[in-house]
Short mmCIF file of C-alpha atoms in Angstrom, two decimals:
data_model
loop_
_atom_site.label_atom_id
_atom_site.label_comp_id
_atom_site.label_asym_id
_atom_site.label_seq_id
_atom_site.Cartn_x
_atom_site.Cartn_y
_atom_site.Cartn_z
CA MET A 1 -9.39 14.97 -14.33
CA LEU A 2 -9.60 11.61 -12.58
CA GLY A 3 -9.90 9.82 -15.89
CA ASN A 4 -6.83 11.60 -17.25
CA GLU A 5 -4.70 10.71 -14.24
CA VAL A 6 -5.80 7.08 -14.27
CA ALA A 7 -5.20 6.84 -18.02
CA LYS A 8 -1.76 8.42 -17.66
CA GLY A 9 -0.92 5.99 -14.88
CA LEU A 10 -2.06 2.94 -16.82
CA ILE A 11 -0.07 4.12 -19.88
CA ASP A 12 3.04 4.41 -17.69
CA LEU A 13 2.28 1.02 -16.19
CA TRP A 14 2.06 -0.54 -19.69
CA ARG A 15 5.27 1.15 -20.80
CA GLY A 16 7.06 -0.42 -17.86
CA LYS A 17 5.39 -3.81 -18.26
CA VAL A 18 8.64 -5.72 -18.61
CA ALA A 19 10.08 -4.26 -15.40
CA LEU A 20 6.73 -4.83 -13.65
CA LEU A 21 6.64 -8.42 -14.81
CA LEU A 22 10.14 -9.06 -13.49
CA GLU A 23 9.23 -7.41 -10.19
CA MET A 24 6.12 -9.55 -9.86
CA ILE A 25 8.09 -12.70 -10.64
CA SER A 26 10.65 -11.72 -7.96
CA PHE A 27 7.87 -11.11 -5.40
CA GLY A 28 6.18 -14.36 -6.40
CA LEU A 29 9.37 -16.39 -6.04
CA PHE A 30 10.06 -14.81 -2.66
CA PHE A 31 6.54 -15.74 -1.46
CA LEU A 32 6.93 -19.32 -2.73
CA VAL A 33 10.31 -19.70 -0.99
CA ILE A 34 8.83 -18.50 2.31
CA THR A 35 5.77 -20.78 2.12
CA PHE A 36 7.87 -23.72 0.93
CA ALA A 37 10.17 -23.29 3.91
CA GLN A 38 7.32 -22.90 6.39
CA GLY A 39 5.63 -25.99 4.94
CA LYS A 40 8.88 -27.94 5.31
CA GLY A 41 9.03 -28.88 1.65
CA SER A 42 5.36 -28.78 0.72
CA PHE A 43 2.46 -26.36 0.25
CA HIS A 44 -0.55 -26.73 2.58
CA GLN A 45 -3.63 -24.70 1.70
CA VAL A 46 -4.54 -24.15 5.33
CA ALA A 47 -1.17 -22.46 5.90
CA VAL A 48 -0.80 -20.85 2.50
CA ALA A 49 -4.19 -19.05 2.37
CA PRO A 50 -3.57 -16.61 5.28
CA LEU A 51 -0.03 -15.99 4.09
CA LEU A 52 -1.28 -15.20 0.60
CA LEU A 53 -3.84 -12.70 1.91
CA GLY A 54 -1.20 -10.97 4.00
CA PHE A 55 1.31 -10.93 1.16
CA VAL A 56 -1.17 -9.54 -1.39
CA GLY A 57 -2.29 -6.91 1.13
CA TYR A 58 1.33 -5.83 1.60
CA LEU A 59 1.93 -5.84 -2.15
CA PHE A 60 -0.99 -3.40 -2.60
CA PHE A 61 0.48 -1.15 0.10
CA HIS A 62 3.94 -1.36 -1.52
CA MET A 63 2.74 -0.61 -5.04
CA GLN A 64 0.28 2.13 -4.07
CA THR A 65 2.85 3.98 -1.93
CA ASN A 66 5.56 3.63 -4.60
CA ARG A 67 3.27 4.89 -7.36
CA LEU A 68 2.30 8.02 -5.47
CA PHE A 69 5.85 8.67 -4.27
CA TRP A 70 7.58 8.13 -7.63
CA GLY A 71 4.77 9.95 -9.43
CA LEU A 72 5.33 13.09 -7.39
CA LEU A 73 9.12 12.72 -7.51
CA GLY A 74 8.98 12.24 -11.27
CA GLU A 75 6.97 15.44 -11.64
CA ILE A 76 9.55 17.30 -9.51
CA GLN A 77 12.53 15.89 -11.41
CA SER A 78 11.02 16.65 -14.82
CA GLY A 79 10.09 20.19 -13.78
CA THR A 80 6.37 19.73 -14.44
CA LEU A 81 5.11 19.85 -10.83
CA GLU A 82 4.85 23.65 -10.80
CA GLN A 83 2.83 23.46 -14.02
CA MET A 84 0.34 21.22 -12.20
CA TYR A 85 -0.04 23.88 -9.51
CA LEU A 86 -0.53 26.60 -12.14
CA SER A 87 -3.49 24.67 -13.52
CA PRO A 88 -6.97 26.17 -13.02
CA LEU A 89 -7.80 22.97 -11.16
CA PRO A 90 -7.27 23.01 -7.40
CA SER A 91 -4.13 21.24 -6.16
CA TRP A 92 -6.18 18.88 -4.04
CA GLY A 93 -8.00 17.75 -7.19
CA LEU A 94 -4.74 16.93 -8.92
CA LEU A 95 -3.63 15.01 -5.82
CA LEU A 96 -6.95 13.16 -5.80
CA GLY A 97 -6.36 12.12 -9.41
CA LEU A 98 -2.86 10.88 -8.65
CA THR A 99 -4.17 8.98 -5.61
CA VAL A 100 -6.96 7.27 -7.57
CA ALA A 101 -4.45 6.31 -10.28
CA SER A 102 -2.14 4.77 -7.67
CA ILE A 103 -5.03 2.76 -6.20
CA VAL A 104 -6.10 1.41 -9.60
CA GLU A 105 -2.56 0.43 -10.55
CA ALA A 106 -1.92 -1.22 -7.17
CA LEU A 107 -5.20 -3.17 -7.36
CA ILE A 108 -4.35 -4.43 -10.85
CA THR A 109 -0.86 -5.60 -9.86
CA SER A 110 -2.14 -7.20 -6.62
CA VAL A 111 -4.81 -9.21 -8.48
CA LEU A 112 -2.25 -10.28 -11.09
CA MET A 113 0.10 -11.42 -8.34
CA TYR A 114 -2.67 -13.41 -6.69
CA LEU A 115 -3.48 -15.13 -9.98
CA LEU A 116 0.19 -15.78 -10.67
CA ILE A 117 0.72 -17.49 -7.34
CA ARG A 118 -2.45 -19.55 -7.82
CA LEU A 119 -0.94 -21.00 -10.97
CA VAL A 120 1.78 -22.60 -8.84
CA VAL A 121 0.06 -23.18 -5.50
CA PRO A 122 -3.48 -24.65 -5.51
CA VAL A 123 -5.10 -22.35 -2.96
CA THR A 124 -8.71 -21.22 -2.82
CA ILE A 125 -9.85 -18.15 -0.93
CA PRO A 126 -13.67 -17.83 -0.70
CA LEU A 127 -15.21 -14.50 -1.59
CA ARG A 128 -17.46 -12.99 1.09
CA LEU A 129 -19.29 -9.66 1.06
CA SER A 130 -18.27 -9.03 4.66
CA ALA A 131 -14.64 -8.73 3.52
CA LEU A 132 -15.45 -5.60 1.51
CA LEU A 133 -15.24 -3.26 4.51
CA PRO A 134 -11.81 -4.53 5.72
CA LEU A 135 -10.56 -4.27 2.12
CA ILE A 136 -11.76 -0.66 1.77
CA LEU A 137 -10.23 0.28 5.11
CA LEU A 138 -6.92 -1.36 4.16
CA VAL A 139 -6.93 0.85 1.04
CA VAL A 140 -7.78 3.93 3.13
CA GLY A 141 -4.94 3.23 5.58
CA SER A 142 -2.47 2.73 2.74
CA VAL A 143 -3.59 5.98 1.06
CA GLY A 144 -3.17 7.90 4.32
CA TYR A 145 0.39 6.66 4.74
CA SER A 146 1.24 7.37 1.10
CA LEU A 147 -0.03 10.95 1.49
CA MET A 148 2.35 11.45 4.40
CA VAL A 149 5.20 10.19 2.27
CA GLY A 150 4.06 12.36 -0.64
CA GLY A 151 3.92 15.49 1.52
CA LEU A 152 7.36 14.90 2.93
CA THR A 153 8.60 14.39 -0.64
CA LEU A 154 7.35 17.83 -1.64
CA ARG A 155 9.24 19.34 1.27
CA PHE A 156 12.44 17.30 1.51
CA LYS A 157 12.63 15.54 -1.96
CA ARG A 158 15.19 12.77 -1.27
CA LEU A 159 13.30 10.27 0.88
CA GLU A 160 13.95 6.98 -0.94
CA ILE A 161 15.92 5.39 1.92
CA LEU A 162 13.38 6.45 4.55
CA LYS A 163 10.50 5.12 2.46
CA GLU A 164 12.21 1.77 1.96
CA LEU A 165 13.02 1.55 5.69
CA VAL A 166 9.39 2.13 6.71
CA GLN A 167 8.15 -0.38 4.12
CA GLY A 168 10.60 -2.92 5.57
CA VAL A 169 9.20 -2.30 9.06
CA VAL A 170 5.64 -2.76 7.74
CA PHE A 171 6.68 -5.96 6.00
CA LEU A 172 8.22 -7.37 9.19
CA PHE A 173 5.63 -6.17 11.74
CA GLY A 174 2.52 -5.84 9.57
CA GLY A 175 1.13 -9.33 10.07
CA VAL A 176 2.08 -10.39 6.54
CA PHE A 177 3.53 -13.75 7.50
CA VAL A 178 2.96 -13.89 11.28
CA PRO A 179 -0.28 -12.62 12.88
CA PRO A 180 0.21 -10.15 15.75
CA SER A 181 -1.34 -12.68 18.15
CA HIS A 182 1.73 -14.91 17.61
CA MET A 183 4.30 -12.12 17.96
CA PRO A 184 6.16 -11.07 21.11
CA GLN A 185 4.22 -8.43 23.00
CA TRP A 186 6.46 -5.52 21.97
CA MET A 187 6.18 -6.51 18.30
CA ALA A 188 2.40 -6.90 18.56
CA ILE A 189 2.11 -3.39 19.94
CA ILE A 190 4.03 -1.97 16.96
CA ALA A 191 1.96 -4.08 14.55
CA ARG A 192 -1.28 -2.79 16.00
CA PHE A 193 -0.48 0.79 14.95
CA LEU A 194 0.75 0.11 11.41
CA PRO A 195 -1.46 1.13 8.44
CA ILE A 196 -2.23 -2.30 6.98
CA THR A 197 -2.13 -4.72 9.94
CA PRO A 198 -5.79 -4.29 11.02
CA GLY A 199 -6.96 -4.56 7.39
CA ILE A 200 -5.02 -7.78 6.78
CA ALA A 201 -6.33 -9.26 10.04
CA GLY A 202 -9.90 -8.25 9.09
CA LEU A 203 -9.57 -9.90 5.67
CA GLN A 204 -8.22 -13.09 7.20
CA GLN A 205 -11.04 -13.26 9.73
CA THR A 206 -13.85 -12.56 7.25
CA LEU A 207 -12.56 -14.59 4.28
CA LEU A 208 -10.92 -17.52 6.01
CA ALA A 209 -12.55 -17.79 9.43
CA GLY A 210 -15.99 -16.80 8.10
CA SER A 211 -16.47 -14.10 10.72
CA SER A 212 -19.28 -11.61 10.09
CA LEU A 213 -18.99 -7.89 10.62
CA GLY A 214 -21.21 -8.30 13.66
CA ALA A 215 -18.72 -10.73 15.14
CA LEU A 216 -15.87 -8.33 14.48
CA ALA A 217 -17.88 -5.53 16.09
CA SER A 218 -18.61 -7.59 19.19
CA ASP A 219 -14.94 -7.88 20.11
CA GLY A 220 -14.07 -4.33 19.01
CA THR A 221 -11.96 -5.38 16.02
CA ILE A 222 -14.00 -3.47 13.44
CA PHE A 223 -13.89 -0.25 15.49
CA TRP A 224 -10.11 -0.40 15.78
CA LEU A 225 -9.88 -1.11 12.05
CA ILE A 226 -12.03 1.92 11.18
CA GLY A 227 -10.25 4.17 13.67
CA ASN A 228 -6.80 3.14 12.43
CA ALA A 229 -7.68 3.73 8.77
CA LEU A 230 -9.35 7.11 9.39
CA ALA A 231 -6.52 8.26 11.64
CA TYR A 232 -3.94 7.50 8.92
CA LEU A 233 -6.08 9.21 6.28
CA GLY A 234 -6.59 12.32 8.41
CA LEU A 235 -2.94 12.50 9.40
CA GLY A 236 -1.90 11.95 5.79
CA ILE A 237 -4.03 14.85 4.55
CA ILE A 238 -2.73 17.16 7.30
CA VAL A 239 0.92 16.25 6.69
CA PHE A 240 0.57 16.63 2.92
CA ARG A 241 -1.14 20.01 3.12
CA CYS A 242 1.34 21.36 5.69
CA CYS A 243 4.39 20.21 3.67
CA GLU A 244 2.80 21.56 0.48
CA HIS A 245 2.27 24.95 2.13
CA MET A 246 5.86 25.00 3.43
CA ALA A 247 7.28 24.13 -0.01
CA LYS A 248 5.22 26.91 -1.60
CA ARG A 249 6.27 29.45 1.01
CA LEU A 250 9.95 28.56 0.63
CA GLY A 251 9.72 28.47 -3.16
CA THR A 252 11.03 24.90 -3.35
CA LEU A 253 7.98 23.20 -4.79
CA GLY A 254 9.60 22.31 -8.11
CA GLN A 255 13.24 22.17 -6.99
CA TYR A 256 15.12 18.89 -6.73
#
């Protein structure tokens, strides 16, 4: 089941390779413009490295959420969603397959974007084992948010504008280009409760500052990171299941 969903997702990704390439080029150019402006006409590795980590983290969030959202919406529009629910497999299993597929696709595109930017900007980010936990929790937080969006899609269908609005808020407040510590207090409070901000901050501290997990635990950072990710995941599962149940009860599961 998981293999089928991942394979289907990768086939769709390959079929849309031209559009994906153009989107990645657009994202890459946008990142280069921002870093070029911040560097006042030049690229400095000390400044570019944290920006690149934040940007790639947001790109994963963007691609993973979009894949789950458009995957469900595509099933609804094509009239095949109800067939998925008539399968002998449990609905949560099908959702798990779609979620794993969205993670794999988002990871592939994020790595490709990182490599594409490195072709233009000479930046080196050291690999450290301690960064694995913040990376996993960033993925968990993103999945939790995407499940909320997916559940609301089953119930209300037309959520494209709302999804784009929330992604814009995450892009602005999520610590992508400016860490929460440098934001005004009211912005830092919002950033603290977004799904990817703690993960991005954890990656920057472990990969660039060389902080160990013990150091992150000593100041409480790691506990907030874990709590934030698990809260989003739990809330995402609850919202999805409730909206799924409502759509079934109202008979609107496959209507668009």
